PDB file of N, CA and C in Angstrom:
ATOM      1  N   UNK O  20     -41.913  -2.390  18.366  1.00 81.00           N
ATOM      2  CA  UNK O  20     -41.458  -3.718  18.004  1.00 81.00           C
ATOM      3  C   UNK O  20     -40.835  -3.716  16.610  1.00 81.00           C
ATOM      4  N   UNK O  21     -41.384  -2.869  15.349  1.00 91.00           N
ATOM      5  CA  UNK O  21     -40.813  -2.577  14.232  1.00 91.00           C
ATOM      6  C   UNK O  21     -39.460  -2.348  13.965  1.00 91.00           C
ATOM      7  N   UNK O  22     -38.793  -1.040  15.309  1.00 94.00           N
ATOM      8  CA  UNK O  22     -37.376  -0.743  15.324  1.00 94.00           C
ATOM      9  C   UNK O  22     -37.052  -2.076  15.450  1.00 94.00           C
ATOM     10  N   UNK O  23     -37.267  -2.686  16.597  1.00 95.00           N
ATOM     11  CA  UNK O  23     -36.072  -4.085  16.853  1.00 95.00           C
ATOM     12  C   UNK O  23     -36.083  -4.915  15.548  1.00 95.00           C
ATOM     13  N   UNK O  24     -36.892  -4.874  15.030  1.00 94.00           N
ATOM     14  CA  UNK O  24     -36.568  -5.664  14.050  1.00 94.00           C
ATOM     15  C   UNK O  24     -35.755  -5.568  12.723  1.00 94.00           C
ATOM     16  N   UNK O  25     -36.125  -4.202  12.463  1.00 96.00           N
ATOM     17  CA  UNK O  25     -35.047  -3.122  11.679  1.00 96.00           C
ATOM     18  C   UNK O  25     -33.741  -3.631  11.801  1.00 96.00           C
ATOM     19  N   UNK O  26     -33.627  -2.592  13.973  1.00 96.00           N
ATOM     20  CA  UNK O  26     -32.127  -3.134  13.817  1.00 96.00           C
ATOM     21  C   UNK O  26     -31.563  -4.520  13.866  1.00 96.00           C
ATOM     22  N   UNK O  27     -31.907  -5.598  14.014  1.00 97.00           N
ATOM     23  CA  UNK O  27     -32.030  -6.719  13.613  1.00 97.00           C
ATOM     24  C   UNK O  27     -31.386  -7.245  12.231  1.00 97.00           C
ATOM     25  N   UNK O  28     -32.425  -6.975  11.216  1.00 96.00           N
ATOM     26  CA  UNK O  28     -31.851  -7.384  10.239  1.00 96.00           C
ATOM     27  C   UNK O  28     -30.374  -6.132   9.567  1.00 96.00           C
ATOM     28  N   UNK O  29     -30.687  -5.291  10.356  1.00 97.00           N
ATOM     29  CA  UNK O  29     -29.442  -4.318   9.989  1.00 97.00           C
ATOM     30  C   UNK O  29     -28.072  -4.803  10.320  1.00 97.00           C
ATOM     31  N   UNK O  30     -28.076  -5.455  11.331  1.00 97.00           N
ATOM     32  CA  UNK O  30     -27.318  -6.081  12.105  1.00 97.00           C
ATOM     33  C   UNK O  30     -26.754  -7.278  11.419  1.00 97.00           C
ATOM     34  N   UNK O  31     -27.690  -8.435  10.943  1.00 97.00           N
ATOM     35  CA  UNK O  31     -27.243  -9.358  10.223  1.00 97.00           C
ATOM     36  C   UNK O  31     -26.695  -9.303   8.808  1.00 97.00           C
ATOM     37  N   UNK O  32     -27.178  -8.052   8.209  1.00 97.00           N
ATOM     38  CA  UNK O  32     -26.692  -7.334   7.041  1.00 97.00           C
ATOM     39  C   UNK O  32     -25.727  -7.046   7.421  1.00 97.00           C
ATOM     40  N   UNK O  33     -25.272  -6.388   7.962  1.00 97.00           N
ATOM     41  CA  UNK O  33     -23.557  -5.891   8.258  1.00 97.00           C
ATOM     42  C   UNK O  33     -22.799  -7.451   8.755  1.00 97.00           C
ATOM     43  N   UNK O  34     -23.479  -8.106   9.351  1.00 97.00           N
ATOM     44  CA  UNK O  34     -22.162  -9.214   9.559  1.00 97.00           C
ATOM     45  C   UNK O  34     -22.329 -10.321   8.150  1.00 97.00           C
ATOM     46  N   UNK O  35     -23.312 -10.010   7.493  1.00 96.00           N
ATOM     47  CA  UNK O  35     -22.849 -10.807   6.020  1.00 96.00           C
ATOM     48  C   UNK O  35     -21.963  -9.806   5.552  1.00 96.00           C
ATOM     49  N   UNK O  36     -22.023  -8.620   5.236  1.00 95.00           N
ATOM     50  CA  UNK O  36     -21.291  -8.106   4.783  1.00 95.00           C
ATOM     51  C   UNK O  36     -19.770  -8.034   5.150  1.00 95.00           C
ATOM     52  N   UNK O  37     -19.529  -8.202   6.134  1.00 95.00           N
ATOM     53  CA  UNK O  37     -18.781  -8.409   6.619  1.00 95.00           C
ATOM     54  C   UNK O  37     -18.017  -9.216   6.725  1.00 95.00           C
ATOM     55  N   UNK O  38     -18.857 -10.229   6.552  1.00 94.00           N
ATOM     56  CA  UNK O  38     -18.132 -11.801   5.819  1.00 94.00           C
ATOM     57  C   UNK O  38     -17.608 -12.348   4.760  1.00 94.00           C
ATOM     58  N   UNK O  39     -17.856 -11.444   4.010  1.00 93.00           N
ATOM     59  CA  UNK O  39     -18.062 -11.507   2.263  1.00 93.00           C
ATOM     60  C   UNK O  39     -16.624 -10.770   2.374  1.00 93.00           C
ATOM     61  N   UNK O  40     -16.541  -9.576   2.696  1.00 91.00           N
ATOM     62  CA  UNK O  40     -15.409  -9.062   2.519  1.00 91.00           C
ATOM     63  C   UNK O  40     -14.118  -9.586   3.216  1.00 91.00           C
ATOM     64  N   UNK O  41     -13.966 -10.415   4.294  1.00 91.00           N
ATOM     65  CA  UNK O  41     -13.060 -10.851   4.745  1.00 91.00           C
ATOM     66  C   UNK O  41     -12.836 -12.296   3.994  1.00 91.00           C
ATOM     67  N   UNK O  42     -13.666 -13.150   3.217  1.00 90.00           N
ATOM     68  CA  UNK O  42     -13.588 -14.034   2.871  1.00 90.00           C
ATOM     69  C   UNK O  42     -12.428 -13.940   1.109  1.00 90.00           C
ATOM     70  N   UNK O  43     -13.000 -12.718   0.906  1.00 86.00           N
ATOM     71  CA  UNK O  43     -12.794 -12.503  -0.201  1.00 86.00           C
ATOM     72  C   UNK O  43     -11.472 -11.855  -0.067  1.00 86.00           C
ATOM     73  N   UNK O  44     -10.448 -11.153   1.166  1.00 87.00           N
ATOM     74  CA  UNK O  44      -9.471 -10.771   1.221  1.00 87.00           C
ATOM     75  C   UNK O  44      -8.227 -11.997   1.875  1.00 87.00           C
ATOM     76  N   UNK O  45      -9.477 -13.052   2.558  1.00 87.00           N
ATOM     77  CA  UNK O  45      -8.538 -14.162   2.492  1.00 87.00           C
ATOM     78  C   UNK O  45      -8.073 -14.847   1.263  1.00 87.00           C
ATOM     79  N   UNK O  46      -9.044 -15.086   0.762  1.00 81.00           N
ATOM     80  CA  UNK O  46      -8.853 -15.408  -1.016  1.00 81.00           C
ATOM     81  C   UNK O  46      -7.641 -15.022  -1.715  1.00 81.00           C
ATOM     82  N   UNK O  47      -7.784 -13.746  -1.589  1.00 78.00           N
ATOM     83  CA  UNK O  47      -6.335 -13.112  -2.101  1.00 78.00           C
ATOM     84  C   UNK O  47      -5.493 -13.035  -1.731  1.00 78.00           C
ATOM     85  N   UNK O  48      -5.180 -13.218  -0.338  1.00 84.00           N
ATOM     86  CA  UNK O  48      -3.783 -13.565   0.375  1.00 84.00           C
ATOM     87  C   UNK O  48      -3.749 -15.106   0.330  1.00 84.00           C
ATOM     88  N   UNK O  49      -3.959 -15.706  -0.070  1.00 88.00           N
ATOM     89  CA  UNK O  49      -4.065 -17.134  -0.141  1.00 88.00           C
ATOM     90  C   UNK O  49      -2.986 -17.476  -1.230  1.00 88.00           C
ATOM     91  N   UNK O  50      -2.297 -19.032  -0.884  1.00 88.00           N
ATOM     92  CA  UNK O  50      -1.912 -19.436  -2.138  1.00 88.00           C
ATOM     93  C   UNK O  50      -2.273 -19.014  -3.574  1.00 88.00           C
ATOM     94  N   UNK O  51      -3.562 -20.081  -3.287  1.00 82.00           N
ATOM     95  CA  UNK O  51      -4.468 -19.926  -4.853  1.00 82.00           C
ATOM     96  C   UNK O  51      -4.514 -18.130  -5.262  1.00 82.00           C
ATOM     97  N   UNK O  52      -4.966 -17.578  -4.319  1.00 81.00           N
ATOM     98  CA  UNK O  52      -5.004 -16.224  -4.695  1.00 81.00           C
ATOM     99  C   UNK O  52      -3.668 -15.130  -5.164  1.00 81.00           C
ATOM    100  N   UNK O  53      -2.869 -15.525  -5.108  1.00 84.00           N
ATOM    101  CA  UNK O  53      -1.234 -15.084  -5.644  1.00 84.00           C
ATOM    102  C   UNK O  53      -1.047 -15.296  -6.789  1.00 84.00           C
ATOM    103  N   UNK O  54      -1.378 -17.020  -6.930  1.00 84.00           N
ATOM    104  CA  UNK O  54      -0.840 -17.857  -7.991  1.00 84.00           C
ATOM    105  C   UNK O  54      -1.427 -17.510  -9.143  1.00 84.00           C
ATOM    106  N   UNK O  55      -3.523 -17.036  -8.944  1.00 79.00           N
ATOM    107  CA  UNK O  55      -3.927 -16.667  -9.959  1.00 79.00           C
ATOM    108  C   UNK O  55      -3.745 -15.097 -10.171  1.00 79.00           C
ATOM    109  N   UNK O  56      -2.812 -14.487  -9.073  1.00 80.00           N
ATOM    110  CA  UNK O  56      -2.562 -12.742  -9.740  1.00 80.00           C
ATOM    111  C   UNK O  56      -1.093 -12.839 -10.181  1.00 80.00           C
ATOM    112  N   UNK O  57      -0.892 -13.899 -10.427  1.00 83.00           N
ATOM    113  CA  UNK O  57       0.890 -14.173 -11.411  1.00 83.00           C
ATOM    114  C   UNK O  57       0.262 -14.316 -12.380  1.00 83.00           C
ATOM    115  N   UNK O  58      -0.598 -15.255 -12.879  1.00 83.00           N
ATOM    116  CA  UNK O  58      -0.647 -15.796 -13.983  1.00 83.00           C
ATOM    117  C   UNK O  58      -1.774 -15.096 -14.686  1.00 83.00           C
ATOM    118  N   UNK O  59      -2.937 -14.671 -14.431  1.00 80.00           N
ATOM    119  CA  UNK O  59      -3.710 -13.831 -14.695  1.00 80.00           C
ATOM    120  C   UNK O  59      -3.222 -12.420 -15.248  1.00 80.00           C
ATOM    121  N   UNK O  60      -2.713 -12.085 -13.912  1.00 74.00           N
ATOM    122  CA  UNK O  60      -2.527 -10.576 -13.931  1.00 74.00           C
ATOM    123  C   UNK O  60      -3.482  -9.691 -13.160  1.00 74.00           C
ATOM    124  N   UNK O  61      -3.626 -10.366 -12.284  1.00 67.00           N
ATOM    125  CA  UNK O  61      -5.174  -9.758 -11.751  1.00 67.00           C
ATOM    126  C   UNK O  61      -4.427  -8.531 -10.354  1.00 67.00           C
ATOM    127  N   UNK O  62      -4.714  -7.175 -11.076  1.00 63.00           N
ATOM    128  CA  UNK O  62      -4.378  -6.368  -9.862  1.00 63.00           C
ATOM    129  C   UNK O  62      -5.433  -6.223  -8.609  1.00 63.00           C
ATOM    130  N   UNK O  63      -5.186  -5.826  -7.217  1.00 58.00           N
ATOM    131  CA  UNK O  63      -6.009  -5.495  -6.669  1.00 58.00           C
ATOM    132  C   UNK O  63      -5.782  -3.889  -5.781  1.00 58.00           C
ATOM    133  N   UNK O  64      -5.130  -3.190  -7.045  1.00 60.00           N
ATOM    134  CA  UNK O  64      -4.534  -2.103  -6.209  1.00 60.00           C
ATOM    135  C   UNK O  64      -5.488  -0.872  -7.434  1.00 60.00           C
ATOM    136  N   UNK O  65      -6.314  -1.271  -8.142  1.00 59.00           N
ATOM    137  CA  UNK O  65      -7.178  -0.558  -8.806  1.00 59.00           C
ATOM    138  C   UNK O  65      -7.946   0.480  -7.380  1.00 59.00           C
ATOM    139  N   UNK O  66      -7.941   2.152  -8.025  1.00 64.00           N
ATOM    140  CA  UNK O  66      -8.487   2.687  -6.481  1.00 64.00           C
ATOM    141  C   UNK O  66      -9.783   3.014  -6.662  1.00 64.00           C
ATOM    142  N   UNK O  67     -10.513   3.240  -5.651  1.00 64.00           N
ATOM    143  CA  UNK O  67     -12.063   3.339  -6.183  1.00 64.00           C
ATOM    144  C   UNK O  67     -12.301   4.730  -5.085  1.00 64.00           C
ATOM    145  N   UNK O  68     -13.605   5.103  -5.189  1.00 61.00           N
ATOM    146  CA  UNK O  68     -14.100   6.280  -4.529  1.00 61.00           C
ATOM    147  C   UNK O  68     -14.071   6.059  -3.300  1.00 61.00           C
ATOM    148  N   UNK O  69     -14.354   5.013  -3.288  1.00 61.00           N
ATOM    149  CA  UNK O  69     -14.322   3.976  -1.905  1.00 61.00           C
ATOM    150  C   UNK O  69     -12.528   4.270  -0.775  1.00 61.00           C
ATOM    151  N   UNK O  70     -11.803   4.019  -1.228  1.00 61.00           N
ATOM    152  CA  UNK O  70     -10.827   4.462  -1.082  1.00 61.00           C
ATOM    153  C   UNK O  70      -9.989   5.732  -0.669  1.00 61.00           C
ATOM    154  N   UNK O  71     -10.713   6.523  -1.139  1.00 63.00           N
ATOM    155  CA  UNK O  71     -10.358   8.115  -0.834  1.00 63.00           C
ATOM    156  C   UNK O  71     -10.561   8.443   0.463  1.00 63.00           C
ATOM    157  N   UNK O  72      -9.931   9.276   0.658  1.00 60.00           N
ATOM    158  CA  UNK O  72     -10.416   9.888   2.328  1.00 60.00           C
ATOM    159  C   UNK O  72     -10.683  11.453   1.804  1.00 60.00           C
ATOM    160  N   UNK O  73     -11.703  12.016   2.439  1.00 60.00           N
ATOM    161  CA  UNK O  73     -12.104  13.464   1.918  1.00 60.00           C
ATOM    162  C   UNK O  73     -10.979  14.341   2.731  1.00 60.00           C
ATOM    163  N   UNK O  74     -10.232  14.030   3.811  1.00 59.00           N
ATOM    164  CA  UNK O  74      -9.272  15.121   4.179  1.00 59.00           C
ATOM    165  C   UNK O  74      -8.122  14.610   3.530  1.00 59.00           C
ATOM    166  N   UNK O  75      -7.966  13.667   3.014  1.00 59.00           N
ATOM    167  CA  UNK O  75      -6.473  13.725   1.673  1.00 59.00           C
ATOM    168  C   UNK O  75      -6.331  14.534   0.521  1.00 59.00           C
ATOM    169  N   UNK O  76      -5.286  15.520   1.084  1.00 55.00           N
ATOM    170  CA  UNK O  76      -5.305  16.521   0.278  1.00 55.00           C
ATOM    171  C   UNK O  76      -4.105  16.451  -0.478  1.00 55.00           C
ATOM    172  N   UNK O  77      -3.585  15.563  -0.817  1.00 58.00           N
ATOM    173  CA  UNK O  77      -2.227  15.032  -1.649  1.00 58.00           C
ATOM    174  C   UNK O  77      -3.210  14.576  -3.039  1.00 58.00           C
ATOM    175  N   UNK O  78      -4.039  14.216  -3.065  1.00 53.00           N
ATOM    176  CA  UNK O  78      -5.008  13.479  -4.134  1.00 53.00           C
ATOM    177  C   UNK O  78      -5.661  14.721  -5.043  1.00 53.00           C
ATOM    178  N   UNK O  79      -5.516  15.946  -4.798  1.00 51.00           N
ATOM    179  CA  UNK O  79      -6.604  16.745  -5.236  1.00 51.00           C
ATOM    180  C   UNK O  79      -5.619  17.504  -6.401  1.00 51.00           C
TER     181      UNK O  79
END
């Protein structure tokens, strides 16, 4: 009974997560979200580790 519950909240963890990140990429394609990377300056093309693919071998 322990597993189900595991995967359970594993489950609801990934669809918050999941939410968060699509909310937050609507944001930025959004009006408001343009208007404040004109005037700001706010890049979103900063790359993170996250980003990399381990068989891209153009990066190394």
């Amino acid at each position: 009974m322990d597993i189900l519950f595991t995967i359970f909240y594993f489950s609801v963890f990934m669809l918050i997560l999941f939410l968060v990140i699509e909310v937050r990429k609507g944001i930025n394609r959004s009006n408001l979200g343009r208007y404040l990377e004109e005037k700001h300056g706010i890049k979103e093309e900063e790359e993170s580790f996250l980003n990399r693919d381990l068989d891209d071998e153009e990066r190394k």
